[in-house]
XYZ file of C-alpha atoms in Angstrom:
619
model
C -0.014 -0.012 -0.009
C 1.371 3.433 -0.859
C 1.228 5.762 2.070
C 1.160 9.025 0.099
C -1.511 11.501 1.119
C -2.528 14.787 -0.410
C -0.492 17.679 0.870
C -3.375 19.514 2.630
C -4.239 16.465 4.702
C -0.537 16.026 5.521
C -0.052 19.601 6.669
C -3.301 19.433 8.787
C -2.164 16.242 10.495
C 1.330 17.684 11.120
C -0.202 20.761 12.783
C -2.433 18.610 14.935
C 0.396 16.259 15.842
C 2.684 19.140 16.812
C -0.051 20.798 18.897
C -1.070 17.581 20.714
C 2.410 16.217 21.335
C 4.355 19.358 22.388
C 2.998 19.287 25.982
C 3.192 15.529 26.244
C 6.883 15.308 25.343
C 7.902 16.863 28.645
C 5.840 14.280 30.491
C 7.396 11.442 28.499
C 10.908 12.587 29.460
C 10.152 12.178 33.112
C 8.519 8.772 32.853
C 10.387 5.925 34.392
C 12.246 3.644 32.017
C 10.132 0.589 32.555
C 8.985 -2.297 30.482
C 6.700 -1.065 27.630
C 3.942 -3.398 28.740
C 3.939 -1.943 32.268
C 1.294 0.697 32.914
C 1.354 3.522 35.366
C -1.931 3.443 37.242
C -3.873 6.657 37.634
C -5.009 7.249 41.230
C -8.468 8.571 42.128
C -7.212 12.064 43.033
C -5.120 12.320 39.854
C -8.107 11.302 37.741
C -10.334 13.935 39.429
C -7.697 16.667 38.816
C -7.453 15.677 35.139
C -11.225 15.704 34.749
C -11.390 19.214 36.212
C -8.835 20.374 33.649
C -11.242 19.406 30.877
C -14.267 20.858 32.671
C -12.431 24.154 33.222
C -12.596 24.906 29.511
C -16.341 25.442 29.839
C -16.298 27.573 33.033
C -18.737 30.125 31.635
C -21.428 27.481 31.245
C -20.702 26.127 34.707
C -20.940 29.632 36.159
C -24.346 30.198 34.555
C -25.440 26.732 35.695
C -24.266 27.602 39.230
C -26.289 30.836 39.191
C -29.355 28.935 37.964
C -28.835 26.363 40.702
C -28.722 29.214 43.248
C -31.962 30.673 41.893
C -33.633 27.239 41.807
C -32.646 26.416 45.404
C -33.581 29.873 46.717
C -37.059 29.702 45.123
C -37.552 26.125 46.158
C -36.699 26.934 49.773
C -38.917 29.991 49.779
C -42.006 27.838 49.063
C -42.148 26.248 52.597
C -42.260 29.725 54.121
C -45.303 30.553 52.056
C -46.926 27.166 52.788
C -46.256 27.721 56.531
C -48.021 31.093 56.346
C -51.012 29.498 54.623
C -51.211 26.806 57.336
C -51.103 29.442 60.061
C -53.963 31.272 58.319
C -55.997 28.078 58.536
C -55.016 26.932 62.066
C -55.121 30.221 63.972
C -58.381 32.198 63.800
C -60.791 32.261 60.867
C -59.672 31.097 57.461
C -58.599 34.135 55.378
C -59.283 32.885 51.847
C -58.089 36.037 49.974
C -54.664 35.819 51.756
C -54.474 32.066 51.103
C -55.323 32.659 47.455
C -52.522 35.249 47.141
C -50.107 32.835 48.831
C -51.005 29.984 46.458
C -50.667 32.326 43.439
C -47.178 33.302 44.585
C -46.281 29.630 45.116
C -47.489 28.805 41.577
C -45.331 31.577 40.060
C -42.312 30.465 42.095
C -42.764 26.860 41.015
C -43.059 27.917 37.344
C -39.876 30.082 37.465
C -38.076 27.241 39.283
C -39.051 24.710 36.591
C -37.735 27.029 33.835
C -34.485 27.593 35.705
C -33.997 23.811 36.252
C -34.688 23.223 32.542
C -31.994 25.735 31.485
C -29.581 24.316 34.106
C -30.087 20.764 32.729
C -29.358 21.984 29.192
C -26.118 23.651 30.316
C -25.066 20.582 32.347
C -25.686 18.342 29.355
C -23.751 20.672 27.101
C -20.698 20.760 29.416
C -20.825 16.963 29.904
C -20.950 16.067 26.249
C -18.489 18.769 25.208
C -16.048 17.247 27.688
C -16.805 13.726 26.429
C -16.337 14.945 22.815
C -12.977 16.519 23.705
C -11.770 13.350 25.438
C -12.852 11.055 22.574
C -11.307 13.408 20.032
C -8.071 13.599 21.931
C -8.030 9.843 22.435
C -8.527 9.233 18.716
C -5.853 11.775 17.770
C -3.594 10.162 20.425
C -3.958 6.774 18.699
C -2.725 8.432 15.490
C 0.514 9.538 17.211
C 1.107 6.467 19.374
C 4.061 4.357 18.351
C 3.239 1.108 16.635
C 4.810 -0.835 19.479
C 1.910 0.268 21.706
C -0.725 -0.735 19.175
C 1.050 -4.026 18.501
C 1.257 -4.870 22.246
C -2.345 -3.871 23.191
C -5.491 -5.647 21.912
C -7.651 -3.407 19.708
C -10.755 -4.422 21.692
C -9.188 -3.042 24.872
C -8.538 0.340 23.225
C -12.065 0.387 21.775
C -13.517 -0.399 25.209
C -11.680 2.552 26.706
C -12.841 4.959 24.018
C -16.485 3.804 23.895
C -17.664 2.000 27.048
C -15.443 3.764 29.588
C -16.120 7.213 28.117
C -19.893 6.500 28.179
C -19.764 5.392 31.817
C -17.711 8.512 32.626
C -20.291 10.757 30.889
C -23.160 9.288 32.940
C -21.335 9.875 36.204
C -20.219 13.375 35.258
C -23.738 14.452 34.190
C -25.207 13.173 37.461
C -22.471 14.990 39.378
C -23.142 18.326 37.715
C -26.924 18.007 38.077
C -27.088 16.903 41.707
C -23.934 18.121 43.398
C -24.536 21.755 42.446
C -28.109 21.901 43.650
C -27.296 19.661 46.612
C -24.612 21.949 48.019
C -26.761 25.038 47.444
C -29.727 23.325 49.094
C -27.688 22.416 52.227
C -26.512 26.015 52.592
C -29.953 27.508 51.929
C -31.831 25.247 54.282
C -29.325 25.945 57.063
C -29.997 29.653 56.645
C -33.794 29.265 56.785
C -33.718 26.747 59.661
C -31.503 29.036 61.727
C -34.093 31.786 61.299
C -36.851 29.477 62.558
C -35.175 27.698 65.501
C -31.498 27.599 66.350
C -31.687 24.651 68.820
C -33.402 22.207 66.461
C -31.077 23.335 63.633
C -28.018 22.427 65.690
C -29.567 18.986 66.402
C -30.020 18.439 62.643
C -26.508 19.741 61.777
C -24.814 17.468 64.286
C -26.507 14.289 63.142
C -26.700 14.678 59.369
C -22.937 14.587 58.511
C -22.789 11.021 59.853
C -24.353 10.000 56.510
C -21.400 11.585 54.674
C -18.909 9.673 56.759
C -20.759 6.427 55.982
C -20.899 7.242 52.273
C -17.154 8.126 52.203
C -16.214 4.980 54.058
C -18.017 2.780 51.529
C -16.882 4.820 48.496
C -13.196 4.280 49.232
C -13.716 0.550 49.123
C -15.814 0.516 45.952
C -13.341 2.414 43.724
C -11.017 -0.606 43.381
C -14.010 -2.781 42.536
C -15.171 -0.441 39.797
C -11.628 -0.383 38.407
C -11.625 -4.202 38.245
C -15.007 -4.070 36.584
C -13.749 -1.657 33.921
C -10.648 -3.778 33.235
C -12.669 -6.968 32.913
C -15.168 -5.216 30.611
C -12.254 -4.241 28.372
C -10.981 -7.826 28.398
C -14.462 -9.026 27.374
C -14.660 -6.484 24.531
C -11.205 -7.623 23.377
C -12.304 -11.255 23.268
C -15.529 -10.471 21.400
C -13.645 -8.319 18.886
C -11.056 -11.030 18.356
C -13.617 -13.790 17.884
C -15.813 -11.765 15.510
C -12.779 -10.932 13.348
C -11.599 -14.576 13.274
C -14.836 -16.527 13.259
C -13.812 -18.541 10.191
C -10.635 -19.682 11.940
C -12.624 -20.667 15.040
C -15.011 -22.771 12.962
C -12.255 -24.248 10.803
C -10.468 -25.614 13.904
C -13.653 -26.591 15.793
C -12.807 -24.216 18.610
C -16.381 -23.071 19.294
C -16.589 -24.803 22.671
C -13.175 -23.576 23.746
C -14.053 -20.000 22.746
C -17.375 -20.249 24.705
C -15.424 -21.479 27.741
C -13.070 -18.508 27.505
C -15.968 -16.120 27.162
C -17.842 -17.711 30.074
C -14.768 -17.384 32.279
C -14.385 -13.669 31.501
C -18.135 -13.099 31.762
C -18.259 -14.779 35.163
C -15.412 -12.598 36.423
C -17.202 -9.504 35.123
C -20.362 -10.674 36.881
C -18.434 -11.176 40.106
C -16.754 -7.731 40.031
C -19.967 -6.012 38.916
C -22.029 -7.630 41.678
C -19.492 -6.752 44.330
C -19.166 -3.179 43.117
C -22.962 -2.676 42.903
C -23.635 -4.492 46.209
C -21.211 -2.403 48.266
C -22.112 0.824 46.537
C -25.836 0.166 46.995
C -25.339 0.055 50.776
C -24.554 3.775 50.729
C -28.046 5.086 49.993
C -29.984 2.896 52.532
C -27.450 3.736 55.244
C -27.709 7.501 54.668
C -31.507 7.337 54.358
C -31.692 5.555 57.748
C -29.670 8.330 59.411
C -31.746 11.016 57.697
C -35.018 9.302 58.795
C -33.762 9.383 62.393
C -33.012 13.123 62.016
C -36.495 13.775 60.578
C -38.142 11.913 63.448
C -36.078 13.874 65.935
C -37.054 17.159 64.318
C -40.748 16.254 64.373
C -40.558 15.226 68.037
C -38.672 18.280 69.280
C -40.700 20.604 67.063
C -43.964 19.173 68.480
C -42.788 20.046 72.009
C -41.860 23.559 70.804
C -45.364 24.015 69.402
C -46.915 22.830 72.687
C -44.710 25.266 74.606
C -45.790 28.059 72.190
C -42.266 28.844 70.990
C -43.127 27.788 67.442
C -46.285 27.908 65.337
C -47.692 24.898 63.493
C -46.909 26.609 60.154
C -43.283 27.179 61.288
C -43.007 23.481 62.292
C -44.355 22.480 58.916
C -41.765 24.697 57.235
C -39.028 23.293 59.477
C -39.978 19.705 58.726
C -39.861 20.574 55.019
C -36.416 22.201 55.413
C -35.195 19.252 57.474
C -36.214 16.884 54.698
C -34.697 19.126 52.071
C -31.495 19.475 54.085
C -31.076 15.709 54.434
C -32.172 14.884 50.860
C -28.977 16.252 49.214
C -26.936 13.985 51.490
C -28.837 11.025 50.076
C -28.402 12.301 46.528
C -24.725 13.120 46.986
C -24.109 9.665 48.456
C -25.790 8.183 45.378
C -23.710 10.483 43.163
C -20.562 9.327 44.968
C -21.347 5.793 43.908
C -21.715 6.826 40.278
C -18.650 8.988 40.457
C -16.594 6.092 41.707
C -17.467 4.244 38.528
C -17.010 7.345 36.396
C -13.610 8.200 37.920
C -12.416 4.560 37.557
C -13.405 4.725 33.850
C -11.766 8.147 33.504
C -8.501 6.770 35.003
C -8.367 4.123 32.268
C -8.940 6.738 29.604
C -6.202 9.004 30.960
C -3.796 6.031 31.022
C -4.308 5.837 27.247
C -4.007 9.629 26.791
C -0.762 9.721 28.761
C 1.035 6.968 26.901
C 4.325 8.185 25.390
C 3.706 9.430 21.862
C 5.644 8.680 18.714
C 8.813 10.836 18.709
C 7.799 13.852 16.599
C 9.825 15.094 13.684
C 12.589 17.441 14.724
C 12.221 21.158 13.962
C 15.055 20.892 11.438
C 13.760 17.762 9.773
C 14.306 17.758 6.000
C 11.722 16.912 3.383
C 12.863 14.228 0.987
C 12.755 15.241 -2.679
C 14.149 13.704 -5.820
C 14.543 10.271 -4.222
C 16.728 7.950 -6.327
C 16.858 4.963 -3.977
C 20.174 5.169 -2.068
C 19.657 3.335 1.265
C 22.372 2.647 3.850
C 22.219 0.795 7.203
C 25.115 1.378 9.590
C 25.531 -0.993 12.506
C 21.804 -1.134 13.210
C 20.647 -2.865 16.410
C 16.984 -3.484 17.238
C 14.764 -5.703 19.334
C 11.071 -5.597 20.261
C 11.773 -6.953 23.711
C 14.972 -5.412 25.102
C 15.725 -8.626 26.981
C 15.786 -10.624 23.756
C 18.218 -9.621 20.984
C 16.901 -9.642 17.382
C 18.836 -7.574 14.814
C 22.475 -6.933 15.614
C 25.110 -4.940 13.648
C 23.098 -4.800 10.440
C 25.148 -3.196 7.652
C 23.770 -2.575 4.156
C 24.597 -0.334 1.247
C 21.983 -0.301 -1.508
C 22.341 1.585 -4.769
C 19.524 3.077 -6.872
C 17.660 0.545 -8.977
C 18.914 -2.508 -7.158
C 16.518 -5.376 -6.288
C 17.232 -6.569 -2.758
C 15.678 -9.829 -1.689
C 15.476 -10.773 1.992
C 15.031 -14.460 2.823
C 15.295 -16.609 5.883
C 13.269 -18.691 8.336
C 10.208 -17.324 10.109
C 11.036 -14.864 12.896
C 14.548 -14.045 11.711
C 13.773 -10.346 11.255
C 12.859 -9.923 7.604
C 9.678 -7.855 8.164
C 11.415 -6.044 11.043
C 13.865 -4.534 8.551
C 10.921 -3.168 6.603
C 9.465 -1.700 9.811
C 12.734 0.063 10.448
C 13.100 1.349 6.908
C 9.594 2.863 7.128
C 10.422 4.227 10.589
C 7.443 2.388 12.082
C 9.916 1.514 14.826
C 13.006 3.436 15.927
C 16.407 1.730 15.824
C 18.023 1.059 19.202
C 21.483 1.751 17.904
C 23.111 2.744 14.646
C 21.506 4.642 11.788
C 19.542 4.167 8.547
C 20.210 6.702 5.765
C 18.111 7.501 2.693
C 19.823 9.655 0.097
C 22.582 10.300 2.593
C 20.261 11.655 5.254
C 19.565 9.790 8.495
C 15.831 8.936 8.582
C 15.487 10.390 12.050
C 16.299 13.780 10.443
C 13.656 13.284 7.724
C 9.963 14.067 8.095
C 8.013 10.853 8.410
C 5.546 11.895 5.742
C 8.143 12.595 3.083
C 10.012 9.398 4.026
C 6.909 7.205 3.730
C 5.766 8.990 0.556
C 8.962 7.625 -0.984
C 7.933 4.037 -0.407
C 5.263 1.921 -2.058
C 4.262 -1.146 -0.015
C 2.461 -4.346 -0.790
C 2.198 -6.521 2.268
C 1.031 -10.062 2.903
C -1.666 -8.662 5.173
C -4.029 -6.608 3.105
C -5.825 -3.523 4.342
C -8.960 -2.019 2.745
C -11.196 0.754 4.067
C -14.966 0.939 3.942
C -15.808 2.603 0.606
C -15.804 1.990 -3.127
C -13.218 0.002 -5.058
C -12.191 3.237 -6.737
C -11.630 4.988 -3.386
C -9.511 2.077 -2.111
C -7.207 2.142 -5.120
C -6.946 5.953 -5.094
C -5.745 5.864 -1.505
C -2.198 5.837 -2.869
C -2.860 8.853 -5.111
C -5.793 10.989 -4.074
C -5.787 13.153 -7.269
C -5.750 10.227 -9.717
C -8.357 10.191 -12.511
C -10.708 7.299 -13.088
C -8.779 6.418 -16.283
C -5.528 6.226 -14.282
C -7.178 3.972 -11.697
C -8.473 1.626 -14.403
C -5.082 1.534 -16.144
C -3.392 0.642 -12.808
C -5.969 -2.084 -12.145
C -5.344 -3.560 -15.573
C -1.587 -3.696 -14.908
C -2.270 -5.483 -11.610
C -4.681 -7.838 -13.429
C -7.519 -6.759 -11.086
C -9.663 -5.087 -13.797
C -11.354 -8.299 -14.945
C -12.740 -9.261 -11.480
C -13.682 -5.634 -10.642
C -15.815 -5.422 -13.805
C -17.724 -8.505 -12.622
C -18.711 -6.806 -9.379
C -22.284 -5.413 -9.159
C -21.256 -1.805 -9.747
C -17.731 -2.276 -11.021
C -15.348 0.343 -9.584
C -18.246 1.972 -7.707
C -19.036 -1.194 -5.728
C -18.951 -0.472 -1.982
C -16.995 -2.895 0.191
C -16.582 -3.157 3.941
C -13.398 -2.360 5.900
C -12.210 -5.990 5.625
C -13.004 -6.333 1.909
C -16.371 -8.033 2.581
C -17.229 -10.418 -0.248
C -13.787 -10.263 -1.868
C -11.393 -13.176 -1.646
C -7.995 -12.752 -0.076
C -6.363 -12.855 -3.526
C -8.711 -10.148 -4.872
C -7.961 -7.952 -1.879
C -4.247 -8.307 -2.511
C -4.757 -7.392 -6.195
C -6.396 -4.121 -5.073
C -3.372 -3.387 -2.861
C -1.066 -4.078 -5.781
C -3.199 -1.738 -7.925
C -2.492 1.110 -5.426
C 1.242 0.718 -5.974
C 0.819 0.500 -9.733
C -1.116 3.765 -9.586
C 1.294 5.773 -7.413
C 4.621 4.581 -8.932
C 6.855 5.335 -5.878
C 10.664 5.647 -6.126
C 11.246 2.774 -3.651
C 9.255 -0.419 -3.568
C 8.706 -2.848 -0.645
C 7.081 -6.186 -1.532
C 6.515 -8.316 1.532
C 5.063 -11.643 0.240
C 3.142 -9.464 -2.231
C 1.697 -12.402 -4.172
C 1.247 -14.907 -1.346
C -2.572 -15.129 -1.797
C -2.688 -15.090 -5.607
C -3.002 -18.113 -7.868
C 0.101 -19.200 -9.824
C -1.236 -18.161 -13.246
C -2.072 -14.629 -12.118
C 1.176 -14.424 -10.135
C 3.217 -15.004 -13.337
C 1.380 -12.080 -14.941
C 1.855 -9.822 -11.961
C 5.508 -10.669 -11.680
C 5.844 -9.495 -15.246
C 4.149 -6.221 -14.335
C 6.334 -5.904 -11.245
C 9.457 -6.378 -13.371
C 8.406 -3.412 -15.481
C 7.595 -1.356 -12.345
C 10.898 -2.205 -10.614
C 13.070 -1.025 -13.526
C 15.170 1.906 -12.225
C 13.630 1.672 -8.741
C 15.203 0.355 -5.528
C 13.113 -2.623 -4.488
C 13.044 -4.631 -1.261
C 11.473 -8.084 -1.688
C 10.612 -10.250 1.340
C 9.854 -13.767 0.207
C 9.604 -17.333 1.363
C 9.258 -18.737 -2.168
C 12.797 -18.541 -3.477
C 11.606 -18.972 -7.056
C 10.310 -15.403 -7.024
C 13.636 -13.767 -6.111
C 16.178 -15.609 -8.225
C 16.741 -12.584 -10.493
C 17.384 -10.209 -7.558
C 20.634 -8.227 -7.680
C 21.479 -8.995 -4.043
C 19.916 -11.661 -1.806
C 20.277 -11.169 1.932
C 20.060 -14.351 3.895
C 18.994 -13.762 7.502
C 19.101 -16.002 10.540
C 18.481 -14.960 14.128
C 18.488 -11.260 13.196
C 21.849 -11.337 11.414
C 22.706 -11.330 7.727
C 24.790 -14.503 7.453
C 25.116 -14.566 3.638
C 24.604 -12.135 0.796
C 25.122 -12.243 -2.977
C 23.329 -13.229 -6.177
C 21.375 -16.454 -6.516
C 24.230 -18.217 -8.290
C 26.890 -16.938 -5.882
C 24.913 -18.142 -2.856
C 24.369 -21.584 -4.350
C 28.073 -21.809 -5.091
C 28.839 -21.037 -1.425
C 26.912 -24.179 -0.398
C 25.795 -22.503 2.788
C 22.488 -21.855 4.495
C 20.836 -20.422 1.357
C 21.615 -23.574 -0.550
C 19.903 -25.582 2.240
C 16.824 -23.351 1.998
C 16.788 -23.612 -1.782
C 17.128 -27.402 -1.813
C 14.451 -27.784 0.848
C 12.007 -26.120 -1.578
C 13.216 -27.764 -4.733
C 14.292 -31.154 -3.482
C 12.463 -33.008 -6.218
C 14.103 -30.873 -8.958
């Protein structure tokens, strides 16, 4: 696949990458040099601080929401005063209907204004919540684009998807509930204290002393549920990973009769998720009943002491009614906040997993003085290159190569010897541990990634197609190509005949995995991309592994024409396809143990001759 993009898209991505990674680079420098698979866990307090940084961007909406919460609470708390006056008008003396009517009219107006204020407050809270969620998802997706491939290779895609979808959704639910109930809850507590102190200081102190017990209970339980919600989120990600893996490889599962084994694996993960979820929900559900019990005791105490005050004549019946209402409203936020704490535990646990992804070290950005490759002829040099995926296990050591323009370089060797790794290093998908790779005399670390990768055209054993039309998939290598150029490239790749048989020809829409196309047809489309873009350097990694022999002969002929005057790297297991290469590199255990032409290597009677004879023993 050719990785060339149009210049506008390239510049846009470069600006985004520079903007998003500049702040993160300082963080990456201070990270401990640990194993790449090891994750730094985000604590609860750290997660809360990071959430607040996102929320702070929308402070104006929060301020307006806070004002509306204040208005809502003030008006709501004023209603019991009016109701108390109406009760006193009924209890003491004759019933004054005109006064009661005026009181009820004022109550109706207050309730109407309160409803409108709550409506606007809900809109603002929703806006802030989903703006924050949008920002996090956008940043997470952009982060994936700048993560090094070693992270994506070492983490299941289902786990990453779970963090971006399920965890963000859970986080949004908790955040929305927090905004809606915490604001009004705090305001209600302050407001009711003010009104209760005006009515009766002694009973107010009784309420104030008992009610915070519910907060201590809620906090005690919350500290123990956070770890359970974290375990729940991790297991949910594991389950998503397994489902994603099985859906993508269902044919393999059925081919090897692994249905029962897969079901057992799923059941085991599902049971663990059930266990963690039940524990988290059980312990968190204790919070609300415990606080409600304490609040009920407070309410009963207020009713009893207030009744004695009425009997003594220090308080009116209407005032007691108002006080009971305030007592209930004072304790209610504690119930709601305790419920919110439970949701926030889950939300913060999910947020912590998201921030772990967002804080992963990014791909090393291009240096400020990075050059843009132009007029690439195909000079490639490797000087004492060392590289290994796992630093405890050596792979490529002291790799030295000098490749001239137009040469065809074949790389052969047993599985796992490092053939495809060399391609990863040439494309700068991975950074070398030691040494240097030079293209046109310039070290690739001093070249912009985009211009470096624009210089390569790749056809891999593993095909990649996007959801869209056949035409769009071929044009991926050259965005501005005309339809005639696409058809010409498809003809050279011998893909035109099968494309014309599709329902809508080049306008046929396929899924991201190629849908109804065979593996060979998918590979022909990838070859068509390279035929269309005509890059200065070619990389063919088992480019015809899924194609029938008859078509392969035709494509090899087209490749020969394409490779003329271009530096070409060919990774192959079938030695019959690379016999005409200018130089054959024979690799074993990460080292080049032999190199030369086909005839020279056979004459050496070394490892290459053994490989060759193992494939052509009968001949």
